[in-house]
PDB file of C-alpha atoms and ligand atoms in Angstrom:
ATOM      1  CA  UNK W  18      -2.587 -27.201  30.464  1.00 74.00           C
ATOM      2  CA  UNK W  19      -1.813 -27.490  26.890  1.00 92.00           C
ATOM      3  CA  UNK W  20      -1.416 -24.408  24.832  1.00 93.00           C
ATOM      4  CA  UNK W  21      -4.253 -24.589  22.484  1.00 95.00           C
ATOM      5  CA  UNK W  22      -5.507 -21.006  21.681  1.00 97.00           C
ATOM      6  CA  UNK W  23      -3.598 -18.548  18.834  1.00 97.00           C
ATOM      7  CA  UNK W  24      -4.003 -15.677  21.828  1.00 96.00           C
ATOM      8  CA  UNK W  25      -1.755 -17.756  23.816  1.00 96.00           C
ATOM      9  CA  UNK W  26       1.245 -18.565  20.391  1.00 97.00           C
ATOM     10  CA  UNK W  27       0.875 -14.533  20.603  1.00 97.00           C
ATOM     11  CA  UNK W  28       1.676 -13.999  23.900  1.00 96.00           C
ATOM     12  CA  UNK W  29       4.143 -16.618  23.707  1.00 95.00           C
ATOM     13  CA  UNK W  30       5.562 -15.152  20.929  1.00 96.00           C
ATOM     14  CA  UNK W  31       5.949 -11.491  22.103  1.00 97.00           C
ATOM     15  CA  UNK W  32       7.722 -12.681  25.116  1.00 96.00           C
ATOM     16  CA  UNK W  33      10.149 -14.268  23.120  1.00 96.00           C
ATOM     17  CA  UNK W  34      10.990 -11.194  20.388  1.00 97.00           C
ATOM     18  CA  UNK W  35      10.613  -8.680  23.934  1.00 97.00           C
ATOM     19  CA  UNK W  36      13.323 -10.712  25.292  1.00 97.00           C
ATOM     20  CA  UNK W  37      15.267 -10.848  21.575  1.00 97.00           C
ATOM     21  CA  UNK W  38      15.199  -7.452  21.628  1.00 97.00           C
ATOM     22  CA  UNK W  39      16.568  -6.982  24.624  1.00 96.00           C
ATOM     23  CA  UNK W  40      19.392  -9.208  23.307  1.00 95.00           C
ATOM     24  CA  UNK W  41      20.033  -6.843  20.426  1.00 96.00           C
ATOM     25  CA  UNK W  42      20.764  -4.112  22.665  1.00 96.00           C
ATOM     26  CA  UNK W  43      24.164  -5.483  24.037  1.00 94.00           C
ATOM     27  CA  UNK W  44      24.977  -6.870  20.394  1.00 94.00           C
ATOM     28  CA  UNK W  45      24.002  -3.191  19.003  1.00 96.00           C
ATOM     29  CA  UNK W  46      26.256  -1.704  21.298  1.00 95.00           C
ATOM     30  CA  UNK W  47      29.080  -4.029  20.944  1.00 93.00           C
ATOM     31  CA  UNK W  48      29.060  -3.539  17.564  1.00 94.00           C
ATOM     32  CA  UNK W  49      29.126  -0.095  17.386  1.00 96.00           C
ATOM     33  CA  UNK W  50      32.010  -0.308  19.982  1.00 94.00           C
ATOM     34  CA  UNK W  51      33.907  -2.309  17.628  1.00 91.00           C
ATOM     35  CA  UNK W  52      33.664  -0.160  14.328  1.00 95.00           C
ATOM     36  CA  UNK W  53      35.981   2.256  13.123  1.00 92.00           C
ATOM     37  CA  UNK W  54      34.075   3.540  10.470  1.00 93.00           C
ATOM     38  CA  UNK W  55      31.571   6.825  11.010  1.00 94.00           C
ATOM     39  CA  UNK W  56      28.347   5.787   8.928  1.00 94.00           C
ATOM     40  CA  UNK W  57      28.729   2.111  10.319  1.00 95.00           C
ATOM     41  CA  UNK W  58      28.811   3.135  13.652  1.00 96.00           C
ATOM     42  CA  UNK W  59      25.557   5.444  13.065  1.00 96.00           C
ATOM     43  CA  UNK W  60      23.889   2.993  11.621  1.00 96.00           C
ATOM     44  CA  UNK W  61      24.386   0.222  14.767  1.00 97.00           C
ATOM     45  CA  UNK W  62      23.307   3.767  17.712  1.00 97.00           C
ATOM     46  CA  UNK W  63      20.471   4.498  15.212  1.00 97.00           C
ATOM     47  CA  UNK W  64      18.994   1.109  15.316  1.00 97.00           C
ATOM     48  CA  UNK W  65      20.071   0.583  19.143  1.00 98.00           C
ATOM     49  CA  UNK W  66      17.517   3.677  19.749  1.00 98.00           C
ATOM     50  CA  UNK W  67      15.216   2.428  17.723  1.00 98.00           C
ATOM     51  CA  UNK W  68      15.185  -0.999  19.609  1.00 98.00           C
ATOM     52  CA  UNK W  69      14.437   1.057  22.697  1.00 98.00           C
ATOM     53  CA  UNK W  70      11.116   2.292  21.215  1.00 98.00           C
ATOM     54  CA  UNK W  71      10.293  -1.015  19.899  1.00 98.00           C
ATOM     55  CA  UNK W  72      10.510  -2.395  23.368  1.00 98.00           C
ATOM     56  CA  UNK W  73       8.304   0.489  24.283  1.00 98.00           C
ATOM     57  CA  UNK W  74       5.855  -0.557  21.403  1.00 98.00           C
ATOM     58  CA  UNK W  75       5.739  -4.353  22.805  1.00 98.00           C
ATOM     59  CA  UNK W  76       5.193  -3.033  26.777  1.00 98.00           C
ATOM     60  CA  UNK W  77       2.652  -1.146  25.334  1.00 98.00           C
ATOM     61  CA  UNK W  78       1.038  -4.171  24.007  1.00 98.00           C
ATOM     62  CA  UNK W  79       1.782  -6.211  27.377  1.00 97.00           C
ATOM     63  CA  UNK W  80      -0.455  -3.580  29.023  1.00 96.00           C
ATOM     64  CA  UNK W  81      -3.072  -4.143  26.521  1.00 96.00           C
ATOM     65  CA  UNK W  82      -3.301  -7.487  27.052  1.00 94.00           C
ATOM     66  CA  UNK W  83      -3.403  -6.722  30.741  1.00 94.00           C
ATOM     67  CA  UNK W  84      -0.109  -8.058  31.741  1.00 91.00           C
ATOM     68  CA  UNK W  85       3.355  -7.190  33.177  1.00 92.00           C
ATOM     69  CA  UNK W  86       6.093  -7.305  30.403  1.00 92.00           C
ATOM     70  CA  UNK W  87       7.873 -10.232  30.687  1.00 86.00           C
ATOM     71  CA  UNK W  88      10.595 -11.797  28.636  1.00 86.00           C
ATOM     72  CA  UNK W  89      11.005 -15.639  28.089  1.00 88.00           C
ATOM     73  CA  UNK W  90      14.345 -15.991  26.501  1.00 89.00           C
ATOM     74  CA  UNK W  91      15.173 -15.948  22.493  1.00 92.00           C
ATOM     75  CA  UNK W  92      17.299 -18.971  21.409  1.00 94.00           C
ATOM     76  CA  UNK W  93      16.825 -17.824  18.371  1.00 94.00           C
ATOM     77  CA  UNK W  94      18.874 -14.393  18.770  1.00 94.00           C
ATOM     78  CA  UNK W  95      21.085 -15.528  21.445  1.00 94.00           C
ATOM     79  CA  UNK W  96      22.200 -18.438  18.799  1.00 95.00           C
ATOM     80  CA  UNK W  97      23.259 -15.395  16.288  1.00 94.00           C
ATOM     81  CA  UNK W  98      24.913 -13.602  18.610  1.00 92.00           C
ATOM     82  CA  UNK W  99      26.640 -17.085  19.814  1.00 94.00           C
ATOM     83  CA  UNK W 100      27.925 -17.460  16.552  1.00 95.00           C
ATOM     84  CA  UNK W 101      29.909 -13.826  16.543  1.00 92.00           C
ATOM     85  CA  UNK W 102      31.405 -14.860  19.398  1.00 92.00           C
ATOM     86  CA  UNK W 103      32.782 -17.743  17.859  1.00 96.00           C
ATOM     87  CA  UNK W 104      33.494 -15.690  14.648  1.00 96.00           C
ATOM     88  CA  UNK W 105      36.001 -14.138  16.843  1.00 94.00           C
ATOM     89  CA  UNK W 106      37.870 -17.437  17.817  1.00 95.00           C
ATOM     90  CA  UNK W 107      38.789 -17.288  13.930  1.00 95.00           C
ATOM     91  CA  UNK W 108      40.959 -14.231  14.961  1.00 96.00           C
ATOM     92  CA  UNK W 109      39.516 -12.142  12.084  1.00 95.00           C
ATOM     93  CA  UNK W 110      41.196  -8.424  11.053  1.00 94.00           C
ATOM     94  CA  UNK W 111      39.571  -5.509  12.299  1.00 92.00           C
ATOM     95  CA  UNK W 112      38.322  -5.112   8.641  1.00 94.00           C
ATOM     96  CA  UNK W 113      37.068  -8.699   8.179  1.00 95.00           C
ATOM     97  CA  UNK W 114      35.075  -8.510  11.844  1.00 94.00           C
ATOM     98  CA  UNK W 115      33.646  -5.399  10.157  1.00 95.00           C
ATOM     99  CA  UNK W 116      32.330  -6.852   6.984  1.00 96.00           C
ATOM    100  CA  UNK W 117      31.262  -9.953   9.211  1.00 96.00           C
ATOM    101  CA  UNK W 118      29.195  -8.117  11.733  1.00 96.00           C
ATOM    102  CA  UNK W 119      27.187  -6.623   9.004  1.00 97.00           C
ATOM    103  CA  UNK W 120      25.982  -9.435   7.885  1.00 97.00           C
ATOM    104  CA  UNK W 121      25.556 -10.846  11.212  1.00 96.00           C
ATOM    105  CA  UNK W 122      23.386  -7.655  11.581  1.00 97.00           C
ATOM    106  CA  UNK W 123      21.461  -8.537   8.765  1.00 97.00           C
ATOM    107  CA  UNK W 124      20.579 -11.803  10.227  1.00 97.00           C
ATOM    108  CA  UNK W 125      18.887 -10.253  13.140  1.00 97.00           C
ATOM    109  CA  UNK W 126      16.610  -8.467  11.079  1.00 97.00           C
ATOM    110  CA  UNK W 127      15.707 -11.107   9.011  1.00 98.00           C
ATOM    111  CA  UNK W 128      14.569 -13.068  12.015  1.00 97.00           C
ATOM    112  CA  UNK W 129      13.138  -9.725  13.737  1.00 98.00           C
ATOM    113  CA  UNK W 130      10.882  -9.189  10.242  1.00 98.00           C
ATOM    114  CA  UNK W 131       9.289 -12.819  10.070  1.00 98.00           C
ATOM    115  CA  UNK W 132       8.741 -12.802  14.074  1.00 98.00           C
ATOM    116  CA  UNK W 133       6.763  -9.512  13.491  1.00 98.00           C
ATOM    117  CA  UNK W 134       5.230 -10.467  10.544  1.00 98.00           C
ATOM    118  CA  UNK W 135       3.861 -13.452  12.142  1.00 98.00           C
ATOM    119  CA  UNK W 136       2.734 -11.111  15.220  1.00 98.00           C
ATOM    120  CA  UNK W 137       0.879  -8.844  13.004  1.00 98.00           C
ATOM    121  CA  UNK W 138      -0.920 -11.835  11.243  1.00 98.00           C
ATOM    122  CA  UNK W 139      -2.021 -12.941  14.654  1.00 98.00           C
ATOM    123  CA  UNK W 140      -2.936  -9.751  16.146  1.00 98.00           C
ATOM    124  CA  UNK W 141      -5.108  -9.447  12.959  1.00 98.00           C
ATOM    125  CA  UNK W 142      -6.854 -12.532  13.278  1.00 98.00           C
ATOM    126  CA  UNK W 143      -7.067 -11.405  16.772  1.00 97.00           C
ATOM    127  CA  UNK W 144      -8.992  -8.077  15.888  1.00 97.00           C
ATOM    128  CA  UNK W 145      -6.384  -6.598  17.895  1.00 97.00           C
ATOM    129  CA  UNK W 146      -5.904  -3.466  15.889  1.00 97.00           C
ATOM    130  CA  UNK W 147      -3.507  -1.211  18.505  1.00 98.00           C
ATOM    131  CA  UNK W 148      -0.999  -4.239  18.746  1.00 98.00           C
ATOM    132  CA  UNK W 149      -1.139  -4.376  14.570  1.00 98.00           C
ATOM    133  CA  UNK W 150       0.009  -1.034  14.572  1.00 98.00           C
ATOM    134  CA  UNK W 151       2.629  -0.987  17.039  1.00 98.00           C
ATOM    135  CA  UNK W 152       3.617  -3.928  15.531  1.00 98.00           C
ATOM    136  CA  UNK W 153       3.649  -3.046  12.024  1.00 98.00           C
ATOM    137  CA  UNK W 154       6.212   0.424  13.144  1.00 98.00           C
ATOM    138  CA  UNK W 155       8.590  -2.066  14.605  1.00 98.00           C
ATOM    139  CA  UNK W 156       8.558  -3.865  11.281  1.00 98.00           C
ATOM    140  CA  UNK W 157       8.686  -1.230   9.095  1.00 98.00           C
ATOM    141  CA  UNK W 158      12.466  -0.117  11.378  1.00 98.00           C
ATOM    142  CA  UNK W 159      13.730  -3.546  10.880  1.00 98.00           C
ATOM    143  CA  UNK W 160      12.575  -3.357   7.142  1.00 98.00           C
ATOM    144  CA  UNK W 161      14.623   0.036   6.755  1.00 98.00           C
ATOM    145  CA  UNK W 162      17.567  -1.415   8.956  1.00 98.00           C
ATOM    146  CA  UNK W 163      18.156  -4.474   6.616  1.00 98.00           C
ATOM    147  CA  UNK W 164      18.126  -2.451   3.698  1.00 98.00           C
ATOM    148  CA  UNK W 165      20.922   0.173   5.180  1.00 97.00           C
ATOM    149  CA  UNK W 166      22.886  -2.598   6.124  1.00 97.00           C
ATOM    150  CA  UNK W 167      22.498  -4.145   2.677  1.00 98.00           C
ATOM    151  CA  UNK W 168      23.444  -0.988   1.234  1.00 97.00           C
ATOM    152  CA  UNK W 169      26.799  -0.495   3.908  1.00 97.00           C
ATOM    153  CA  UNK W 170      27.279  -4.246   3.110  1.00 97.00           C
ATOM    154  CA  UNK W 171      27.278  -3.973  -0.956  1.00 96.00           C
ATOM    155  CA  UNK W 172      29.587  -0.585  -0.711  1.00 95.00           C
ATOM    156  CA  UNK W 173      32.409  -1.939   1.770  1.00 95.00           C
ATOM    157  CA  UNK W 174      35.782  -3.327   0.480  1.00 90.00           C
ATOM    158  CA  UNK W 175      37.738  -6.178   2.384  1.00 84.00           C
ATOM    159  CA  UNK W 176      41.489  -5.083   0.910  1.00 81.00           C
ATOM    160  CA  UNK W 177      43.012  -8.003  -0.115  1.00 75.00           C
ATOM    161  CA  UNK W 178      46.083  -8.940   1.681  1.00 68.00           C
ATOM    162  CA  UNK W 179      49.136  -8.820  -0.496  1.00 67.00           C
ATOM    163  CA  UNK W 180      50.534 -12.409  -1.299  1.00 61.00           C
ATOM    164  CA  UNK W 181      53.207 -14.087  -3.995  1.00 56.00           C
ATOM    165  CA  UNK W 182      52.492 -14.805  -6.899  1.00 55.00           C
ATOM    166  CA  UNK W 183      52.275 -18.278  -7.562  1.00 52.00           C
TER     167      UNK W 183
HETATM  168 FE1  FE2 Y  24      14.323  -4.887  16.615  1.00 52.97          FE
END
């Protein structure tokens, strides 16, 4: 029963970035909930309708493979979005949550691009050309979502709270 083939570390994989995607969309929205500011807002709805499609790109490579989609679970995401949550406990200002959740953001995609870079390497070696090229659009978005956010991240300005002198 032991796993032993790299068709079955893909499959494994997928399930677990199908059901870290389907993570992000909660977080996406949440996010974009909490923001007060326009272009930071757009930026969290663009890439929550972009995560759609990219869960349309990996059902598309379920079918492929002649399965039903089917999401394991993604420690790996949930554990980001765990640590927001207890972000919050810290009580942060609305600005500070801001600032945080953009880099929080940025995590995401970090993780996102190596999981699909590692997909695309094994659909390669798998001759499976159709899933490299789904796969490959889903990291190009993530690519193109951590540099916006990198942008947002290196333009916004925490004001600093007015203390004493000491
Ligand atoms: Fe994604």
């Amino acid at each position: 029963m032991a796993m032993q083939t790299i068709e079955e570390l893909f499959e494994h994989e997928l399930r677990d970035i199908y059901a870290g995607e389907q993570a992000l969309l909660d977080a996406l929205d949440q996010m974009a909930n909490e923001s007060t500011d326009r272009e930071i807002k757009k930026a969290y709805t663009q890439h929550r309708r972009e995560t759609q499609g990219q869960i349309k790109r990996l059902e598309k490579i379920f079918k492929s493979l002649g399965q039903k989609a089917q999401a394991s679970t993604c420690p790996g995401i949930e554990g980001l979005i765990k640590e927001k949550k207890l972000f919050i406990r810290e009580k942060p200002s609305d600005e500070l949550l801001e600032f945080y959740n953009i880099g929080a953001a940025q995590k995401t995609e970090r993780y996102e691009i190596t999981a699909y870079e590692n997909l695309i390497d094994m659909a390669d070696k798998l001759g499976m050309s159709d899933a490299v090229e789904w796969l490959e659009q889903n990291l190009q978005e993530e690519e193109a979502t951590l540099n916006r956010l990198k942008a947002i991240a290196s333009e916004f300005e925490v004001a600093e709270e007015i203390g004493e002198e000491v």
